[in-house]
CSV table of C-alpha atoms in Angstrom, one decimal:
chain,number,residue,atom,x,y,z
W,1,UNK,CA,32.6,53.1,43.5
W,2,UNK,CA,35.1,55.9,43.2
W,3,UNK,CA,38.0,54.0,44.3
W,4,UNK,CA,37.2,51.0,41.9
W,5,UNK,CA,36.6,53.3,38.9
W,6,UNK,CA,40.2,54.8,39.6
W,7,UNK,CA,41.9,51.7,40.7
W,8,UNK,CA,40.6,50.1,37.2
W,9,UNK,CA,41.5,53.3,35.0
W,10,UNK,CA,45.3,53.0,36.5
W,11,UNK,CA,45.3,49.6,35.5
W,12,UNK,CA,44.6,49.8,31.7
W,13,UNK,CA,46.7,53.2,31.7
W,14,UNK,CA,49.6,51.2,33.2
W,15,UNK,CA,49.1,48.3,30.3
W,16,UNK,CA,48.7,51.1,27.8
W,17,UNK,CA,52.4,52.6,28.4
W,18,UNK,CA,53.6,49.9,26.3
W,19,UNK,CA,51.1,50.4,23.6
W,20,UNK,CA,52.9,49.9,19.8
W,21,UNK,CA,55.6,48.8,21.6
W,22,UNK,CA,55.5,44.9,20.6
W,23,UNK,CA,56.9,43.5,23.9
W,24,UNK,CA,54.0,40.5,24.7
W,25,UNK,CA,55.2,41.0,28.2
W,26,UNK,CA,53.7,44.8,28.7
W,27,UNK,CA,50.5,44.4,26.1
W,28,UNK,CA,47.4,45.9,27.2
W,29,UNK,CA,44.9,47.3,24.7
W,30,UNK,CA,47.6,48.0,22.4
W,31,UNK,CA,48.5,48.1,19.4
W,32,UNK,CA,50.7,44.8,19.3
W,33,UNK,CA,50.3,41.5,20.8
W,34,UNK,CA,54.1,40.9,21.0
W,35,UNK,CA,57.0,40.2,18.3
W,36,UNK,CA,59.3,37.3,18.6
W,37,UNK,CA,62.8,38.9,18.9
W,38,UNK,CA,65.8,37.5,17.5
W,39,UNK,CA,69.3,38.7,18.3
W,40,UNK,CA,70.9,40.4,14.8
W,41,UNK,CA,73.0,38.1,13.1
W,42,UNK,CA,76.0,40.0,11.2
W,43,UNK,CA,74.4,42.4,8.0
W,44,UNK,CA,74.2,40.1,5.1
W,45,UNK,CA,73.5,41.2,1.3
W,46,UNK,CA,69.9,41.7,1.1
W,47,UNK,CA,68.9,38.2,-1.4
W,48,UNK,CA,67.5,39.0,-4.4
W,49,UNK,CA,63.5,37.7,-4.0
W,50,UNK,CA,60.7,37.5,-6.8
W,51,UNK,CA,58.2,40.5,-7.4
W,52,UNK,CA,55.2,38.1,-5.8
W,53,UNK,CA,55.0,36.9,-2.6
W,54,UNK,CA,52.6,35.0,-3.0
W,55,UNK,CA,54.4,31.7,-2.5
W,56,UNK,CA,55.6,32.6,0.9
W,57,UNK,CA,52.5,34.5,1.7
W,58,UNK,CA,50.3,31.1,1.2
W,59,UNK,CA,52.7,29.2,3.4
W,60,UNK,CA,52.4,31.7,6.2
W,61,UNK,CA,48.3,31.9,5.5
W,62,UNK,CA,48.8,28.3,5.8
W,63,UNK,CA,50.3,28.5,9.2
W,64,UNK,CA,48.2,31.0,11.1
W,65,UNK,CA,45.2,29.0,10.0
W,66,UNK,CA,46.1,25.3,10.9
W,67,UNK,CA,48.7,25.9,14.2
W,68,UNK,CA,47.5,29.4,15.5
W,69,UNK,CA,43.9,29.9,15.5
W,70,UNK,CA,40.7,28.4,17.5
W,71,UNK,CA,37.2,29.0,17.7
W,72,UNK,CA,37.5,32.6,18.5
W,73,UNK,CA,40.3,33.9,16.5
W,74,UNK,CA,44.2,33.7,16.2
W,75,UNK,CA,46.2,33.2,19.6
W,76,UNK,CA,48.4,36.1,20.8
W,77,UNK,CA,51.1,33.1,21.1
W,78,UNK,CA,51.0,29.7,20.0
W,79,UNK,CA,52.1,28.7,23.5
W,80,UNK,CA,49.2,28.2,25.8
W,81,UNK,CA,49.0,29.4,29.3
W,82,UNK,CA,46.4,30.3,32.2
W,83,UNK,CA,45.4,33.5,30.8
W,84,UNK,CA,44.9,35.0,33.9
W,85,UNK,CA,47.9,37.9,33.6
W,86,UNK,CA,47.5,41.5,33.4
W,87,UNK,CA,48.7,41.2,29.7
W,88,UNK,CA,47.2,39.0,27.0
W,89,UNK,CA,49.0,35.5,27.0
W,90,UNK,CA,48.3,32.3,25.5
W,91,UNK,CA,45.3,31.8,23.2
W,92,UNK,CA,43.8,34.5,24.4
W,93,UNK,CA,42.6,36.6,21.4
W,94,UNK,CA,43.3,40.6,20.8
W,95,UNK,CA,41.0,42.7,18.2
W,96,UNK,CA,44.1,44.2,16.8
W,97,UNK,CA,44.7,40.4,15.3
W,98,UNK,CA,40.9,40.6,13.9
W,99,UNK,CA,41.8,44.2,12.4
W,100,UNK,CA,44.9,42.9,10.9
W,101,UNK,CA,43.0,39.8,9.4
W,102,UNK,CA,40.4,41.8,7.9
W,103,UNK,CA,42.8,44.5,6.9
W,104,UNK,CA,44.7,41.8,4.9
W,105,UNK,CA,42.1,39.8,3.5
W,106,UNK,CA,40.6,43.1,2.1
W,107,UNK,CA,44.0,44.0,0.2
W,108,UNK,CA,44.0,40.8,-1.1
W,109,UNK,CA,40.3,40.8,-2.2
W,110,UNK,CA,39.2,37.8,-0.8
W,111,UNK,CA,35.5,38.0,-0.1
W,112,UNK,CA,34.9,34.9,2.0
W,113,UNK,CA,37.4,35.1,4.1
W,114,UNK,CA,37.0,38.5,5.3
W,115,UNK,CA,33.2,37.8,6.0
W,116,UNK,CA,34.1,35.3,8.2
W,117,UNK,CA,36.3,37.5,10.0
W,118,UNK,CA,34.1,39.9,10.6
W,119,UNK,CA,31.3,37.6,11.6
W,120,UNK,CA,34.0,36.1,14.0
W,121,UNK,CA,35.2,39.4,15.6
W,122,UNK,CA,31.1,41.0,16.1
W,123,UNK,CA,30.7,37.6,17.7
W,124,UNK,CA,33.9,37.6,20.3
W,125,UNK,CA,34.9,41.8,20.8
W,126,UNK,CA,31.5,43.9,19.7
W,127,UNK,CA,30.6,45.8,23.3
W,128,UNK,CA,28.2,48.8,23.3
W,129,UNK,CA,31.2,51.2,23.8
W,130,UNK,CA,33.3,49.7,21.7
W,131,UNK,CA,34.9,46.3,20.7
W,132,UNK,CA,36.9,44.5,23.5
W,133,UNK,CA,40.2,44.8,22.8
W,134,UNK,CA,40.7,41.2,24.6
W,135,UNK,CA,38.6,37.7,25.1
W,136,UNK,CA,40.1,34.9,26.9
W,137,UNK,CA,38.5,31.7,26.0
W,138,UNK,CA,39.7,29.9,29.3
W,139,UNK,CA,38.5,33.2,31.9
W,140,UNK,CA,35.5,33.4,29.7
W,141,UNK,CA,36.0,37.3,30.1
W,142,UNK,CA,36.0,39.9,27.1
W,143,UNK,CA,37.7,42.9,28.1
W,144,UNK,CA,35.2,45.7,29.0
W,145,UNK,CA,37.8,48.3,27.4
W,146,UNK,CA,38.8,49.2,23.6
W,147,UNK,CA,42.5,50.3,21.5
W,148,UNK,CA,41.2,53.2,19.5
W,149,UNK,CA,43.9,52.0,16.9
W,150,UNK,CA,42.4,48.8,16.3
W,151,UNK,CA,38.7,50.1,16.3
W,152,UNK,CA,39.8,51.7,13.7
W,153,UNK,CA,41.6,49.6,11.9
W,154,UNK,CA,38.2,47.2,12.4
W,155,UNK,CA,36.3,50.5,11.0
W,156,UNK,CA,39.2,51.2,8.0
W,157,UNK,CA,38.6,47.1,6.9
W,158,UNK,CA,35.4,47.9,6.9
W,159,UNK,CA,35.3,50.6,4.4
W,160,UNK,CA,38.3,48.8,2.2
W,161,UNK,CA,35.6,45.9,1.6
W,162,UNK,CA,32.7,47.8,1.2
W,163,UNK,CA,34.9,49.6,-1.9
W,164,UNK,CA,36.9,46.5,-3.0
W,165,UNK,CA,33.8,43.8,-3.0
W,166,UNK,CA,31.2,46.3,-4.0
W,167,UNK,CA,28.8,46.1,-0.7
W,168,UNK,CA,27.3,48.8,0.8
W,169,UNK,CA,26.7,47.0,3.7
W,170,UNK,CA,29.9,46.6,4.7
W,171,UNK,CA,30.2,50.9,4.2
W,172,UNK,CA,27.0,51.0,6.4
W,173,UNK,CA,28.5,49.1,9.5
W,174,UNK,CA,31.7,51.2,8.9
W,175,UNK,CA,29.7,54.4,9.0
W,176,UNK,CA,27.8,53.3,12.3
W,177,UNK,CA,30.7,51.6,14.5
W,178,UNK,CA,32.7,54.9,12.9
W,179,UNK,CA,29.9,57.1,14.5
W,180,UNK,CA,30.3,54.8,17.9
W,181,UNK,CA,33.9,55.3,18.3
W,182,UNK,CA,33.9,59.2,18.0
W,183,UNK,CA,30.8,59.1,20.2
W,184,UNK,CA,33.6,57.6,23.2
W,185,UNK,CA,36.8,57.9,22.3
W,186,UNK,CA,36.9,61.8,21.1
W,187,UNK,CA,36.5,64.5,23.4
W,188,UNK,CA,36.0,68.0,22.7
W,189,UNK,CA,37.8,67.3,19.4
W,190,UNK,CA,40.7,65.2,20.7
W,191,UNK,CA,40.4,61.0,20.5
W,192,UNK,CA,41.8,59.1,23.5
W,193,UNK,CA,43.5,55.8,23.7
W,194,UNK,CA,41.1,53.9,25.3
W,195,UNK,CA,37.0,53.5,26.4
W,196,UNK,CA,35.8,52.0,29.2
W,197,UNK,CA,32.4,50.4,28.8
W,198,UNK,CA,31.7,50.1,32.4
W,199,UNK,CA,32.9,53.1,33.7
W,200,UNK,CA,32.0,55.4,30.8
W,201,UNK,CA,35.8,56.9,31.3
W,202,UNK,CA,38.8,57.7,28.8
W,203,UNK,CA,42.1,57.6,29.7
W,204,UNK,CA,44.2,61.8,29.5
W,205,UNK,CA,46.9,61.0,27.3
W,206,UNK,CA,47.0,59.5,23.1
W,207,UNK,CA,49.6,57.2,22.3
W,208,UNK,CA,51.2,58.4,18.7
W,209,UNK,CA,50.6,55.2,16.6
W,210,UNK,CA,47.1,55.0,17.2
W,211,UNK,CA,46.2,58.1,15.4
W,212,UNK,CA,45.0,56.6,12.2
W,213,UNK,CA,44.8,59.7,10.1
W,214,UNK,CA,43.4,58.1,6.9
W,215,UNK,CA,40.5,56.2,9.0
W,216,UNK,CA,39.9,59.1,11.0
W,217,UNK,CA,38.9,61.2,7.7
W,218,UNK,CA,36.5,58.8,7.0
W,219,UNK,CA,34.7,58.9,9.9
W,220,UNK,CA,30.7,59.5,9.3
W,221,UNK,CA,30.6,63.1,11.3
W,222,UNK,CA,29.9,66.4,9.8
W,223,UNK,CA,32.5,68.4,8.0
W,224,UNK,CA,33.2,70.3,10.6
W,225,UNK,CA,33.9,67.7,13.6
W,226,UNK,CA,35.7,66.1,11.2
W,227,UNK,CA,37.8,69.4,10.1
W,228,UNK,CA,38.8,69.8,14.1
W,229,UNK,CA,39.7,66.2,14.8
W,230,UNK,CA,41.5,66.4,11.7
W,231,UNK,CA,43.3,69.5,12.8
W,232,UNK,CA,44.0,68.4,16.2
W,233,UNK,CA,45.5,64.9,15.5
W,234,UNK,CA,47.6,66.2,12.7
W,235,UNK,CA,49.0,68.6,14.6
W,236,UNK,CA,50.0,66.2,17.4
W,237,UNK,CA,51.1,63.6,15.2
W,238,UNK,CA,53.5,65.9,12.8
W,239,UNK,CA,54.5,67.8,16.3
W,240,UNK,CA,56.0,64.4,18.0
W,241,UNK,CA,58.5,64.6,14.9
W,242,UNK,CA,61.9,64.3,17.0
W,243,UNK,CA,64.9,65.5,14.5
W,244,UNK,CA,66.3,65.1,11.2
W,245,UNK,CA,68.9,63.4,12.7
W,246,UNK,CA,66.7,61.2,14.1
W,247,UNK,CA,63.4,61.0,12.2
W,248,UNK,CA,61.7,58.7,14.2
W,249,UNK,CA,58.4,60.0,16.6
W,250,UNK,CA,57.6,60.6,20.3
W,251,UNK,CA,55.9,57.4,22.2
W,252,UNK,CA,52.5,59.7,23.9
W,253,UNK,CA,50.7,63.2,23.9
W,254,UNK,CA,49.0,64.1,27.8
W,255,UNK,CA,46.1,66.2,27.5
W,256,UNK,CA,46.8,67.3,31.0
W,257,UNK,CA,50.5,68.6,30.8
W,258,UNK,CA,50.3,69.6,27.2
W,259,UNK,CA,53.8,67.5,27.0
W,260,UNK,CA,54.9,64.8,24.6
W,261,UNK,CA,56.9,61.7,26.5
W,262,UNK,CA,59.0,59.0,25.7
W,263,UNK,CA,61.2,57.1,28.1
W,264,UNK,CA,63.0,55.0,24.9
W,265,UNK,CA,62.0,55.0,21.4
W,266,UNK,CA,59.8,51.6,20.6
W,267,UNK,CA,60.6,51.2,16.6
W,268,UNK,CA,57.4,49.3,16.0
W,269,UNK,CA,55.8,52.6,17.7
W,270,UNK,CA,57.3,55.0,15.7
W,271,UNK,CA,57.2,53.0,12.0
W,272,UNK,CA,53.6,53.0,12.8
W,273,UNK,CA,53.3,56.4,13.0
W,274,UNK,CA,55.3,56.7,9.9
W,275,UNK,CA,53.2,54.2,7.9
W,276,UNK,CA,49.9,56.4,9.0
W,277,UNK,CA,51.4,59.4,7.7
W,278,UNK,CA,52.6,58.0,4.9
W,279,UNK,CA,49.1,56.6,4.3
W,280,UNK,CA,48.4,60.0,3.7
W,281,UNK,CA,50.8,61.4,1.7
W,282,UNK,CA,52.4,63.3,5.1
W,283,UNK,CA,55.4,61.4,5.9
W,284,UNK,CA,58.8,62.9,6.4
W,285,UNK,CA,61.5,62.8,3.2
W,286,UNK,CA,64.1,62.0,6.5
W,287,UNK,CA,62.4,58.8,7.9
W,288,UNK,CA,61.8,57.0,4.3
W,289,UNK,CA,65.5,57.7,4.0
W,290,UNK,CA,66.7,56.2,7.2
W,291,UNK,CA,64.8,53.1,7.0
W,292,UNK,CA,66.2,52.4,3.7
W,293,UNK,CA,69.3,52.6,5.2
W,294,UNK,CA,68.5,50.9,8.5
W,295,UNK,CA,66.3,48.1,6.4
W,296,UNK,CA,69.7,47.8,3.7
W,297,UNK,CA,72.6,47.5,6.7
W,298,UNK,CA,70.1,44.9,8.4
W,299,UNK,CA,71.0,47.4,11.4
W,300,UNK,CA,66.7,48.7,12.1
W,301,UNK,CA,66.6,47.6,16.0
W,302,UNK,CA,64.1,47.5,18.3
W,303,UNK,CA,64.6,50.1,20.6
W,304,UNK,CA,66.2,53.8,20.4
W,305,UNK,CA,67.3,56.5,22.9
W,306,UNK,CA,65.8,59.9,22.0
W,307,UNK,CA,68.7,61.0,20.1
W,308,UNK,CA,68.6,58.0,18.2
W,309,UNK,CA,71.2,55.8,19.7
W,310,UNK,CA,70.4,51.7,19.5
W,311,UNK,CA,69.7,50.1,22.4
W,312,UNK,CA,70.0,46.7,21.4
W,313,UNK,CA,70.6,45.0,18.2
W,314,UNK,CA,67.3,42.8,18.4
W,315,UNK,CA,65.0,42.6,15.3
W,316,UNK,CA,61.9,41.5,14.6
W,317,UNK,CA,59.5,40.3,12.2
W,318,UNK,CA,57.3,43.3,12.7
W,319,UNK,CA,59.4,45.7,12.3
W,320,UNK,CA,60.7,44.6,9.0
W,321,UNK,CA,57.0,44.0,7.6
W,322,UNK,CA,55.9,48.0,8.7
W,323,UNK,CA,58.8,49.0,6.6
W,324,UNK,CA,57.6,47.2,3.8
W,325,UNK,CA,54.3,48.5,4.4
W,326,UNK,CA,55.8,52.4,4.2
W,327,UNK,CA,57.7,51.6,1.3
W,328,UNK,CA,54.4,50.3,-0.5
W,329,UNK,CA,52.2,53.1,0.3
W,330,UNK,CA,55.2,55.6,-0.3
W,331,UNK,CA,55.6,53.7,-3.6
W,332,UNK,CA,58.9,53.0,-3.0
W,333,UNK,CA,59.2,49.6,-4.7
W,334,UNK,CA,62.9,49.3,-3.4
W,335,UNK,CA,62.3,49.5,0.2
W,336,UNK,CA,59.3,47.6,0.2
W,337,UNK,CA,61.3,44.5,-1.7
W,338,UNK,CA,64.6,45.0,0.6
W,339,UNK,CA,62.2,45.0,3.4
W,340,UNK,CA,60.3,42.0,2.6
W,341,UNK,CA,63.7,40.4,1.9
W,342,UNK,CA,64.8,40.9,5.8
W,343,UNK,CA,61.9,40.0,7.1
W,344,UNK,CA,61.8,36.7,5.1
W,345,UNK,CA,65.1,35.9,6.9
W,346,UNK,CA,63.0,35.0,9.6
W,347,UNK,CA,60.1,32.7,8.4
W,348,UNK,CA,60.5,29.2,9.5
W,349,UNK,CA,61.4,27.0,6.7
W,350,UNK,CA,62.0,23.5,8.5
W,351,UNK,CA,59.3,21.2,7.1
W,352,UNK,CA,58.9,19.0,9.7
W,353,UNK,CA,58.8,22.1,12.7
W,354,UNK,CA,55.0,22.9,13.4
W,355,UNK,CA,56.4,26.5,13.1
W,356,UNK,CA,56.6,25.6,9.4
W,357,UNK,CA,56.1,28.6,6.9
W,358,UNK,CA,55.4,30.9,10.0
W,359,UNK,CA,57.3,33.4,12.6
W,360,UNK,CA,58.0,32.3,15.7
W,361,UNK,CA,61.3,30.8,18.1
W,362,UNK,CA,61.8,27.4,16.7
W,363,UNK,CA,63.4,26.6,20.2
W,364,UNK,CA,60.9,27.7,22.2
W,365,UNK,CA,57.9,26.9,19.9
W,366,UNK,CA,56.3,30.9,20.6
W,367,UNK,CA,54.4,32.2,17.7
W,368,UNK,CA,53.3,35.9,18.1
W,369,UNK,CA,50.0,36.9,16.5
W,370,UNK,CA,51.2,40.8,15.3
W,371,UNK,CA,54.4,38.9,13.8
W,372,UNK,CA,52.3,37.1,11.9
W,373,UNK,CA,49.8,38.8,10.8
W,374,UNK,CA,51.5,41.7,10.6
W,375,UNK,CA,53.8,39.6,7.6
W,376,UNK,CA,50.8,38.5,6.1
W,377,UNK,CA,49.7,42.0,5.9
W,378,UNK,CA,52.6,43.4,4.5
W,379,UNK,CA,52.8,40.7,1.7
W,380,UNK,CA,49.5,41.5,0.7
W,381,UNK,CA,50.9,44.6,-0.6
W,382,UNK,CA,52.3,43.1,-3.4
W,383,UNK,CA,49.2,40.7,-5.1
């Protein structure tokens, strides 16, 4: 049993070293289920767009439901496969695109839709432990592990529509799944990555982007749990800071070694971090700046060295959306617009392409849920 227990814990830790990153390829219980990446044309002029999105927001809505969901939720890509990899394929479905549904039918204050979600993700991910990060429809097999950062992005929605539609229920369930998660995913003050619901195990390490610091305040402990998680998380979010120069964040904190590490900086990673300190009034006067000027140049790539040198000049969908997002909740109406501008660049406006009005390669026909539904998200900023 010992060598099982270990030989499965190595497995999700090895998945979870991508975690944020947004490469479909190396996706475990993480916090994206891949971005389609396109090569960076030339910096153009950012086009001058309309206040409301709501036009290309309804198009996109439009897409996700008709070409990229089934029974059990949105597909990690529209492409179909076995479903038998280590990482999620296919029309397997993730948690994080349940979270991100919820999260953006809440902003947008649409009642039915968000109850469906929610019935929808109890039904497919709700463990004892935790919600499954992953169900494949075709393995029959949910996942027996959760992503901390989309528990609580499950748990944040949760709250959001409790407030927004006026039902306590909704704050109830919040208040016992939020009660679940720091049962098994924070130790001694500290929240981990990951749960496993058979093995009753954490992983030793917290990847930077999952630490949700607005969700974790509203967690239903005492004053004083709450005041050392607090504490602890804040400290090693704020800590992973790199430079001025740089203002971007470290990839992972080990509990064991006491050591932040980062073998290249994953920009989806790092604007997540961002966007949760920003989400409470934390971020960094350095990292709103260079966005802007990343987001205006066109020039905000996927990948980084630590001292902030690109190492490619690939962009994606997601990344442009999380720097709306920032520049919303930092209330930055500029960014958010310029932003939303880029990442329009790359919605699919060919009528007759079943890609229509979504995100995705029109030559390959893949379609990533967090592209997607990380848009949508981002436009529902601005009804």
């Amino acid at each position: 049993m010992t060598s099982k227990r270990s030989a499965a814990t190595l497995l999700v830790l090895s998945l979870l070293l991508a975690s944020c990153s947004g490469k479909e390829a190396a996706t475990g219980p993480a916090a994206t289920a891949g971005e389609t990446l396109t090569a960076s044309p030339s910096p153009s002029a950012v086009t001058s767009r309309s206040m409301d999105h709501r036009k290309e927001r309804q198009e996109l809505s439009t897409f996700i439901a008709k070409q990229l969901t089934g029974p059990y939720g949105v597909y990690t890509n529209l492409l179909e496969t076995d479903q038998s990899g280590e990482a999620a394929t296919g029309h397997e479905v993730l948690s994080e695109s349940a979270s991100l549904l919820m999260s953006a039918a809440a902003l947008a204050g649409d009642k039915q839709q968000f109850a469906g979600q929610w019935a929808l993700a109890q039904q497919t991910f709700d463990m004892e432990g935790g919600f499954s990060y992953r169900y494949s429809p075709r393995q029959q097999k949910r996942y027996p592990v959760n992503a901390a950062v989309d528990d609580l992005r499950l748990i944040g929605a949760l709250y959001e529509a409790g407030a927004v539609f006026d039902e306590p229920a909704y704050t109830e369930q919040a208040d016992k799944y939020g009660q679940r998660f720091y049962d098994n995913n924070v130790k001694e003050g500290y929240m981990y990555d990951f749960y496993d619901n058979v093995y009753k195990t954490t992983n030793n390490f917290v990847t930077l982007c999952y630490i949700d610091l607005g969700i974790l305040r509203k967690l239903s402990i005492s004053s004083e749990l709450r005041g050392i998680l607090m504490h602890n998380m804040d400290g090693i979010l704020e800590e992973g800071y790199l430079s001025d120069a740089f203002p971007f964040y470290e990839t992972r904190f080990d509990y064991h070694t006491g050591a932040y590490s980062s073998d290249n900086i994953n920009t989806v990673e790092s604007l997540l971090s961002i966007l949760h300190l920003t989400e409470t009034g934390q971020q960094k006067p350095a990292s709103i700046r260079y966005i802007k000027e990343q987001v205006a140049a066109g020039t905000l790539y996927g990948q980084y060295s630590r001292d902030g040198k690109p190492l490619n000049d690939i962009r994606s969908t997601a990344i442009y959306a999380l720097a709306a997002m920032i520049g919303a909740e930092a209330g930055d109406d500029s960014l958010y617009q310029a932003a939303i501008a880029r990442m329009n660049e790359f919605q699919i406006r060919d009528a007759d392409s079943p890609l229509s009005g979504g995100f995705g390669n029109t030559d390959t026909g893949q379609a990533y849920s967090f592209d997607n539904l990380m848009a949508l998200l981002a436009y529902s900023y601005s009804l």
